[in-house]
mmCIF file of C-alpha atoms in Angstrom:
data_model
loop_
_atom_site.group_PDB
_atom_site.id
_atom_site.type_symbol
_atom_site.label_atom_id
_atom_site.label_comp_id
_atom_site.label_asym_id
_atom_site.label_seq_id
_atom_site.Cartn_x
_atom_site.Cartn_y
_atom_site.Cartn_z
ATOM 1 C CA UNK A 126 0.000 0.000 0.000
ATOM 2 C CA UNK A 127 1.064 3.693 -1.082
ATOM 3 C CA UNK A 128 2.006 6.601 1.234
ATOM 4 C CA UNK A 129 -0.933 8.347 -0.291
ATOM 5 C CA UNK A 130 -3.444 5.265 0.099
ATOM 6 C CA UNK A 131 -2.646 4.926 3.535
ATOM 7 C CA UNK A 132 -2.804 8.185 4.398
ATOM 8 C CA UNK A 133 -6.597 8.638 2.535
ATOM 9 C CA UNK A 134 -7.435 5.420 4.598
ATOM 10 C CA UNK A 135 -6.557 7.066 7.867
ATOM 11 C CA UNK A 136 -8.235 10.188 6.796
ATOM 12 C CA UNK A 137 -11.686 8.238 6.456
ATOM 13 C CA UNK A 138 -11.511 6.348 9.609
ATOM 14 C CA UNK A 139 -10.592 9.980 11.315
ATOM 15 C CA UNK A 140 -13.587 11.386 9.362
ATOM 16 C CA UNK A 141 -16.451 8.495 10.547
ATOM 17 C CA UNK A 142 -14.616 8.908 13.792
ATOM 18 C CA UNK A 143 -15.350 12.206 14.867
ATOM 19 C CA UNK A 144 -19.057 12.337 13.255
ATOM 20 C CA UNK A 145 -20.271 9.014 15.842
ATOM 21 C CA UNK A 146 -18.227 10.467 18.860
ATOM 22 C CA UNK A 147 -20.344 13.286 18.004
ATOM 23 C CA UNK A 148 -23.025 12.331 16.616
ATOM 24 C CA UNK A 149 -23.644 9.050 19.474
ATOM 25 C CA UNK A 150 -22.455 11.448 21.692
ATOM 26 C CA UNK A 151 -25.676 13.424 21.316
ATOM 27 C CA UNK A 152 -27.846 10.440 21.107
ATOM 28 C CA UNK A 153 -26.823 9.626 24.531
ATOM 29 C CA UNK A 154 -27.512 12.988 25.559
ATOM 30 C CA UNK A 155 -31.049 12.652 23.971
ATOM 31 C CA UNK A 156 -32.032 9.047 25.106
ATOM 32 C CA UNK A 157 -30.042 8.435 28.306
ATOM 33 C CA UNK A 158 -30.903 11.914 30.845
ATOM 34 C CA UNK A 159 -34.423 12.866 32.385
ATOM 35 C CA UNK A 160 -35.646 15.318 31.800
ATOM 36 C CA UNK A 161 -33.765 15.159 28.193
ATOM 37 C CA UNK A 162 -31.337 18.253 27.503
ATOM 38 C CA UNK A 163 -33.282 18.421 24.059
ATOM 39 C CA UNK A 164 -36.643 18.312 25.174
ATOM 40 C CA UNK A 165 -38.992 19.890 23.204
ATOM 41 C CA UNK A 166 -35.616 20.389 20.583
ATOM 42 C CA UNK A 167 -35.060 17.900 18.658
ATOM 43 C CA UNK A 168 -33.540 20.387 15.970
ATOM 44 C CA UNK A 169 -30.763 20.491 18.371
ATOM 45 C CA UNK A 170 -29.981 16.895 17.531
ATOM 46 C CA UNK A 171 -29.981 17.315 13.838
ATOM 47 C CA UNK A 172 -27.443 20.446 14.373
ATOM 48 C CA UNK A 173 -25.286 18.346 16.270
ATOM 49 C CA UNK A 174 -24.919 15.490 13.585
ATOM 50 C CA UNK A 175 -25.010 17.930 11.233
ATOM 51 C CA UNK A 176 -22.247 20.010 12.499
ATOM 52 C CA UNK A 177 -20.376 16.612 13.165
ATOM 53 C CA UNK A 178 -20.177 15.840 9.252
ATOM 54 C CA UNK A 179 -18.966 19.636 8.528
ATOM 55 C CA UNK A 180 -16.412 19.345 11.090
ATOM 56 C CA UNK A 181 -14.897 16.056 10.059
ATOM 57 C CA UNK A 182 -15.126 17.772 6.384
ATOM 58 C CA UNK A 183 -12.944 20.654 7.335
ATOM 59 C CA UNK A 184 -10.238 18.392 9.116
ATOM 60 C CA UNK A 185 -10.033 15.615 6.585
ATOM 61 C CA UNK A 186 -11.513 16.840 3.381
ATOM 62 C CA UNK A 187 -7.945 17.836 1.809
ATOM 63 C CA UNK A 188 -6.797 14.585 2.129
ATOM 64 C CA UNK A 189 -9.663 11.732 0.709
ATOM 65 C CA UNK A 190 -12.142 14.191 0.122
ATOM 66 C CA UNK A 191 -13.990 12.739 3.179
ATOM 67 C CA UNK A 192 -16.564 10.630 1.357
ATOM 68 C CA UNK A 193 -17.318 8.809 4.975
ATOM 69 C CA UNK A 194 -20.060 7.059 3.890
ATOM 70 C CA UNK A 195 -19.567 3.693 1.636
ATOM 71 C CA UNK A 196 -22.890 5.140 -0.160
ATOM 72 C CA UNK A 197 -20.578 8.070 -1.210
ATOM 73 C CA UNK A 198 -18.635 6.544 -2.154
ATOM 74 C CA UNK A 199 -20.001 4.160 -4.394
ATOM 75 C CA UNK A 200 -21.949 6.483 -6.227
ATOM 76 C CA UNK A 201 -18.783 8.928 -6.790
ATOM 77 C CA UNK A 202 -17.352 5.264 -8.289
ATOM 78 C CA UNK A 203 -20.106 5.047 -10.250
ATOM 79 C CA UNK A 204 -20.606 8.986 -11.624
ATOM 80 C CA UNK A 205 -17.564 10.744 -10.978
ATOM 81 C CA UNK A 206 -14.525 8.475 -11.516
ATOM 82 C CA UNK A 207 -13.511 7.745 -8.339
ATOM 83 C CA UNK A 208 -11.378 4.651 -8.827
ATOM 84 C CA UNK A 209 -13.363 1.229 -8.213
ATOM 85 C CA UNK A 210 -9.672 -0.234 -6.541
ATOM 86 C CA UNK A 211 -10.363 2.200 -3.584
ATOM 87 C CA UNK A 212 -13.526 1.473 -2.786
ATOM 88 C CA UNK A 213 -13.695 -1.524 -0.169
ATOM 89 C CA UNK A 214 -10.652 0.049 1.305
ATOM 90 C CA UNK A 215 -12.277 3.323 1.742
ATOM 91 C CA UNK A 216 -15.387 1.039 2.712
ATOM 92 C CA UNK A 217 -13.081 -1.145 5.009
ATOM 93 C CA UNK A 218 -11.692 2.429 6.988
ATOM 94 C CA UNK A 219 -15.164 3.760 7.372
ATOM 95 C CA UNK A 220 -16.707 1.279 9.474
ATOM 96 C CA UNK A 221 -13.165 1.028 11.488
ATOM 97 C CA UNK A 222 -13.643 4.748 11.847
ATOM 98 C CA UNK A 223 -17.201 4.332 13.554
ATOM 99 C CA UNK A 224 -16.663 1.457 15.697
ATOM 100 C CA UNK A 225 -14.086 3.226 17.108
ATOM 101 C CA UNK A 226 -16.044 6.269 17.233
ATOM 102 C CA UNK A 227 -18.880 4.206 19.217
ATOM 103 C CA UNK A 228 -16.012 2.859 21.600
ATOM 104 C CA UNK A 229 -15.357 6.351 22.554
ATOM 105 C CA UNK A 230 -19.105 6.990 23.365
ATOM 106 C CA UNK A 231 -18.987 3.746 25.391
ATOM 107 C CA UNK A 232 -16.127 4.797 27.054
ATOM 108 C CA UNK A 233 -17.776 8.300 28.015
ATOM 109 C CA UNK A 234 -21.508 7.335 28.558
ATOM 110 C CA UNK A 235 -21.384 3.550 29.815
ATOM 111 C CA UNK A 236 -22.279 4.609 33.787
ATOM 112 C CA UNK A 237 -25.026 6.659 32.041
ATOM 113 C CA UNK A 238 -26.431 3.681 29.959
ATOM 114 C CA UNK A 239 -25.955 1.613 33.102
ATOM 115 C CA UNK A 240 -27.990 3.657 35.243
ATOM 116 C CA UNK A 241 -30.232 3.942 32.459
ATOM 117 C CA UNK A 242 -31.173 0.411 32.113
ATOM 118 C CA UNK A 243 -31.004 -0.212 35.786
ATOM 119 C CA UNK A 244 -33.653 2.810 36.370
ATOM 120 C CA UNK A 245 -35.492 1.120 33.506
ATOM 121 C CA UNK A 246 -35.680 -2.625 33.763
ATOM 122 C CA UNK A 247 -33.860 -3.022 30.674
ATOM 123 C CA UNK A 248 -30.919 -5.466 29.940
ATOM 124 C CA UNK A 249 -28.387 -4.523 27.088
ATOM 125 C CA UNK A 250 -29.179 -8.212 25.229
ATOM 126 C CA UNK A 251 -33.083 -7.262 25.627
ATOM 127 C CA UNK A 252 -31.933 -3.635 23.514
ATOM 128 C CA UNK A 253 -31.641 -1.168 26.472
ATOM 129 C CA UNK A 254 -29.925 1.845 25.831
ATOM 130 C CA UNK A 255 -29.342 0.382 22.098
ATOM 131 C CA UNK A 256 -30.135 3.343 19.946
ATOM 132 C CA UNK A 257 -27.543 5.365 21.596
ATOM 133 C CA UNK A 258 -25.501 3.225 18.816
ATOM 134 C CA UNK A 259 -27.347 2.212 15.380
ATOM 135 C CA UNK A 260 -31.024 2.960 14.402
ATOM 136 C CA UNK A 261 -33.902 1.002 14.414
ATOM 137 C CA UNK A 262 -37.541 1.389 12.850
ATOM 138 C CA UNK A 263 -39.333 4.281 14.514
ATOM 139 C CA UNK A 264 -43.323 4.407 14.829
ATOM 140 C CA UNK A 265 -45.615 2.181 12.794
ATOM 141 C CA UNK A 266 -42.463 1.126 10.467
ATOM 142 C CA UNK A 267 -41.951 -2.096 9.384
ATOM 143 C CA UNK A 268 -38.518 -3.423 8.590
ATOM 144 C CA UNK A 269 -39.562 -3.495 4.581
ATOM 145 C CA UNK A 270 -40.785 -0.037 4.911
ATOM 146 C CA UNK A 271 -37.824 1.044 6.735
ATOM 147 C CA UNK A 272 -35.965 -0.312 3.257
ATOM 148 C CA UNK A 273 -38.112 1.963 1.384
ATOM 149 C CA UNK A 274 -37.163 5.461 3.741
ATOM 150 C CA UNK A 275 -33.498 4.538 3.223
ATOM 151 C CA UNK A 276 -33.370 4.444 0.308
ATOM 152 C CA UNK A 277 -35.321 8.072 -0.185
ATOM 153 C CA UNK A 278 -33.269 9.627 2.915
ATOM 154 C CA UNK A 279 -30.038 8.464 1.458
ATOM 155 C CA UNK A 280 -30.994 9.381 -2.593
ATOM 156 C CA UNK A 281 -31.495 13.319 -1.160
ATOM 157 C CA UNK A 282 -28.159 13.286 0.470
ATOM 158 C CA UNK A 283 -26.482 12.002 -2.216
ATOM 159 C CA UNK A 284 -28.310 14.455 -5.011
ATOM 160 C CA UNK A 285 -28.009 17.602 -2.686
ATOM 161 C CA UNK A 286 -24.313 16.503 -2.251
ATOM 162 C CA UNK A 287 -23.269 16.531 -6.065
ATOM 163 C CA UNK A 288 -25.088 19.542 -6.558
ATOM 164 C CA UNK A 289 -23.336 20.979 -3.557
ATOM 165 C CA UNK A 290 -19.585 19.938 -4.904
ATOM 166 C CA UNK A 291 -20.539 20.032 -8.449
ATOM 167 C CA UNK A 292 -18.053 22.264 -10.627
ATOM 168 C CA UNK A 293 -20.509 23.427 -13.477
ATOM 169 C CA UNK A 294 -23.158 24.735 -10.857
ATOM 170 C CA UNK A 295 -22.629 28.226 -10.327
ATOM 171 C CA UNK A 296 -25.350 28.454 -6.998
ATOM 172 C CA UNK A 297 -22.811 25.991 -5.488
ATOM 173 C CA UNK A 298 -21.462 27.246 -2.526
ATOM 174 C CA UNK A 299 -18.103 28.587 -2.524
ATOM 175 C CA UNK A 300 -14.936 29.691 -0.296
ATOM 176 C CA UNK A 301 -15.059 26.614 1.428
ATOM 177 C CA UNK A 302 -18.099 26.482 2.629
ATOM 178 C CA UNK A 303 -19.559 23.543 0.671
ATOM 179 C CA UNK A 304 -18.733 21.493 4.517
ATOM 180 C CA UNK A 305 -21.136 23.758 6.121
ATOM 181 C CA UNK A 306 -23.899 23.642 4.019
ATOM 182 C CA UNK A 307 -23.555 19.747 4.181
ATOM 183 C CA UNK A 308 -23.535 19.451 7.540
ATOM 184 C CA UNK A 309 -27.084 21.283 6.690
ATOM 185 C CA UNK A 310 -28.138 19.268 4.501
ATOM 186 C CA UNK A 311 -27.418 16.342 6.463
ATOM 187 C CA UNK A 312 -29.591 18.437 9.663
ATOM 188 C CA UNK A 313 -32.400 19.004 7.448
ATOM 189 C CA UNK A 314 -32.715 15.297 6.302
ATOM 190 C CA UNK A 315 -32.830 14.293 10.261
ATOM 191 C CA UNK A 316 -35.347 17.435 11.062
ATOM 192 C CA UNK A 317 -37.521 16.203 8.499
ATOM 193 C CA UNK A 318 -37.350 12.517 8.233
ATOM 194 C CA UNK A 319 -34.923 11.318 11.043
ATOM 195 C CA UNK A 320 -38.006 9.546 12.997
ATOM 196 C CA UNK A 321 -38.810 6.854 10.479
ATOM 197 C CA UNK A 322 -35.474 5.184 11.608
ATOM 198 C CA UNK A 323 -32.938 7.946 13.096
ATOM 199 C CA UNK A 324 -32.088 8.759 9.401
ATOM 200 C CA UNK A 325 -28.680 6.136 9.572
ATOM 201 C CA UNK A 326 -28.350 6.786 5.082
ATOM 202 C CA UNK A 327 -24.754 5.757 5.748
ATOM 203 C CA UNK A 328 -23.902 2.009 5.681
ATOM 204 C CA UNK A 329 -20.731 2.880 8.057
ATOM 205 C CA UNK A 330 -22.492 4.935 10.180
ATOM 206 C CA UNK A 331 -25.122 2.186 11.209
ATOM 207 C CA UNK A 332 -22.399 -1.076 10.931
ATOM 208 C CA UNK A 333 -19.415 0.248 12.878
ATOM 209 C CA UNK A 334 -21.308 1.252 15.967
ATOM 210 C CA UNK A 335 -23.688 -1.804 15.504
ATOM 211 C CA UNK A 336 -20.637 -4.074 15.490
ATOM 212 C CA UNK A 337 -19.213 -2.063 18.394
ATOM 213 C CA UNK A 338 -22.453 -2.956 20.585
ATOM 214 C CA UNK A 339 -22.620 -6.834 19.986
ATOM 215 C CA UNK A 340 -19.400 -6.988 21.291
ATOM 216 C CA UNK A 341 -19.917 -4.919 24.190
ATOM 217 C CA UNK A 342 -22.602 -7.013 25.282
ATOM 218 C CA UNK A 343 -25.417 -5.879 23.482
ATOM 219 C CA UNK A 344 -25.498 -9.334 21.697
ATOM 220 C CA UNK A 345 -27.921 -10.374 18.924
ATOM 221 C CA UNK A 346 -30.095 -6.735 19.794
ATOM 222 C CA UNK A 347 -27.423 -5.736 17.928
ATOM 223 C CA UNK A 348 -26.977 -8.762 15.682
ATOM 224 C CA UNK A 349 -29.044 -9.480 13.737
ATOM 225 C CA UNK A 350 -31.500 -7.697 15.603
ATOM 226 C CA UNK A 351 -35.116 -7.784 15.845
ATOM 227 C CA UNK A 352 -36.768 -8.813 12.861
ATOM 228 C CA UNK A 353 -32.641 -9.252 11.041
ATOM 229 C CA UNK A 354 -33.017 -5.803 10.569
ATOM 230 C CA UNK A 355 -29.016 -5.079 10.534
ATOM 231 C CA UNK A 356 -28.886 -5.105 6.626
ATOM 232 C CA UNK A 357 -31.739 -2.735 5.779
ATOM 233 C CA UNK A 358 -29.498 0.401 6.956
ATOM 234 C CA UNK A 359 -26.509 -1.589 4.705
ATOM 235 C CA UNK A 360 -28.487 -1.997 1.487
ATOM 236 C CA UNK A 361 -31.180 1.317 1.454
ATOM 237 C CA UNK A 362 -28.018 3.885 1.617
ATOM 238 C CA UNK A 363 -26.259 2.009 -0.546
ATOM 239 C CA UNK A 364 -29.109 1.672 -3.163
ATOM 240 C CA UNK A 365 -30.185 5.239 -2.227
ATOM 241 C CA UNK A 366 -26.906 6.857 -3.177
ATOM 242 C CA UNK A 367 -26.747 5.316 -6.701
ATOM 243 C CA UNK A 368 -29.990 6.869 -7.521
ATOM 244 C CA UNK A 369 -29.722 10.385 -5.753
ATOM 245 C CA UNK A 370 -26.190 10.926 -7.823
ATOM 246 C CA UNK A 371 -27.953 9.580 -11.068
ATOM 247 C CA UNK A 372 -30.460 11.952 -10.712
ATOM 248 C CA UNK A 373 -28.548 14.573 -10.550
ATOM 249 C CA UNK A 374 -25.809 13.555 -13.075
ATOM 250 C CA UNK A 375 -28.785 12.701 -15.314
ATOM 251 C CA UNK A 376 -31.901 15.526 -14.561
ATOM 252 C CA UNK A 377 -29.606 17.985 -13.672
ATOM 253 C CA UNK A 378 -25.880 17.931 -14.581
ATOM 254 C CA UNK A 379 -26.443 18.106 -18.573
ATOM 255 C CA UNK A 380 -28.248 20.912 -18.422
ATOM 256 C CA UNK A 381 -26.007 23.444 -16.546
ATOM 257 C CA UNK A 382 -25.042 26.410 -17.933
ATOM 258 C CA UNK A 383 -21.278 26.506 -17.401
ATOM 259 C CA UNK A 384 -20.938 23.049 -18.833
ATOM 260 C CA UNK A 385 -22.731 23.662 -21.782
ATOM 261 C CA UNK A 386 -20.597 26.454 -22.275
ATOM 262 C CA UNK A 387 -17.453 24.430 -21.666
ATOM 263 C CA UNK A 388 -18.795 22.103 -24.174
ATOM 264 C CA UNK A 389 -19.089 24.904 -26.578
ATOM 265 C CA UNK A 390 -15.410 25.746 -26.296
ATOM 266 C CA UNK A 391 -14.075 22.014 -25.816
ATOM 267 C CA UNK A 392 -12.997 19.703 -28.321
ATOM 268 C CA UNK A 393 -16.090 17.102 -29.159
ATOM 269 C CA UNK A 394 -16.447 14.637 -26.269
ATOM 270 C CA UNK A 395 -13.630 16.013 -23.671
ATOM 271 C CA UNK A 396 -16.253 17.678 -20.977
ATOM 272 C CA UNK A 397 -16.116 15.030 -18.379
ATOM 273 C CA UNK A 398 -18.323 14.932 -15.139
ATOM 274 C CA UNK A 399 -16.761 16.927 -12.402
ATOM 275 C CA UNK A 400 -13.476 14.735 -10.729
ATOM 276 C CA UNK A 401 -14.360 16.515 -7.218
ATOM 277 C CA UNK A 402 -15.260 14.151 -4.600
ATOM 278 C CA UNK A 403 -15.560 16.574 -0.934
ATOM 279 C CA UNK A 404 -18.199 15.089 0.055
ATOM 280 C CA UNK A 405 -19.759 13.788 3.221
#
């Protein structure tokens, strides 16, 4: 393995990292304390994840563009030549980057999930204090359903995020702060549909901290969990992200401006889809 490889590699599993110690982090804070610090502000959650994703842009964007998120970065495989010999690696370091990231949330929050299940009756194989770590269907959703909402949640992130990093669109954002706007849309996506199943539309996201949990004695809650529902938040992103970036490479990207005048000026068949891949 190449300097440069190794050092992408790192740069995802630093990336994952710091969005679950956030981003768990705040789960905690939501599920685990009573009264809850985000009573009545749910928003507050979103920000938090949100601001999670722009942060971990901003520290390791530079370096592997901080896909973080195997659904990224399949579909920048698949639409903007990111090469196919990276991918399980980059897959491989993003769901080393979360468990770790959960392990550090264990590490802060297990007398608080502790107390939690003791106060509650609950036992860490039964699922107590589980969601502080990977998602599971919310109210009135079945596990096929929950499919479905994946697949939707993750096909906006993925068609807000080429627009977002897209070269040709001139209402991108600029001077950097394509991270922050991310981190937005990633908020808005959780303010809007995070309660079908705590909006996981990240393979990694969902696995690594899922992973984490079995082994810490959450057991089969973890996996395969109620109803085998592990794969669902595997599969929908994953599915999700291949159709939100052909969308947009195929509703959207041909007919922008800037590229069509690039491909007025260009020799016949040289405009190529835009190499960028900051993502989230």
């Amino acid at each position: 393995m190449n300097r440069q490889l190794l050092g992408e590699l790192i740069s995802e599993a630093v990336a994952i990292f710091i969005i679950i110690a956030l981003g768990d982090s705040v789960a905690c804070m939501y599920v685990l304390y009573d009264p809850s610090p985000y009573l009545n502000a749910y928003w507050g959650v979103c920000m938090a994840w949100g601001l999670a994703v722009t942060l971990a842009i901003y520290v390791t964007g530079s370096v592997s563009g901080t896909h973080a998120n195997p659904a990224v970065t399949l579909a920048l495989a698949i639409f903007r030549g990111f090469p196919w010999k990276k991918v399980l690696p980059y897959w491989v370091a993003q769901v080393i980057g979360a468990f770790l990231g959960a392990a550090i949330v264990y590490l802060l929050f297990q007398p608080v999930i502790d107390h939690y299940n003791a106060t509650h009756q609950l036992t860490r194989v039964g699922g107590g204090a589980a969601g502080v770590f990977f998602t599971h269907p919310g109210l009135a959703i079945t596990p096929m359903h929950a499919l479905l909402d994946q697949i939707v949640l993750t096909a906006f992130l993925l068609f807000g995020i080429f627009a977002i990093t897209e070269q040709y669109n001139e209402m991108a954002p600029g001077a950097n702060s394509g991270a922050l706007i991310i981190g937005l849309l990633v908020a808005t996506i959780g303010a809007s549909m995070g309660y079908l199943e705590a909006w996981a539309i990240n393979p990694a996201r969902d696995f690594g901290p899922r992973l984490f949990a079995f082994f810490a004695g959450w057991g089969k809650s973890a996996l395969p969990s109620p109803d085998n529902y592990w794969w669902i938040p595997i599969v929908g992103p994953l599915i999700g992200g291949v159709i939100g970036g052909g969308a947009y490479r195929w509703l959207i990207y041909p007919f922008l401006p800037a590229r069509q005048r690039a491909l007025a000026l260009a020799p016949a068949g040289r405009v190529q889809p835009a190499a960028s891949d900051a993502t989230a």
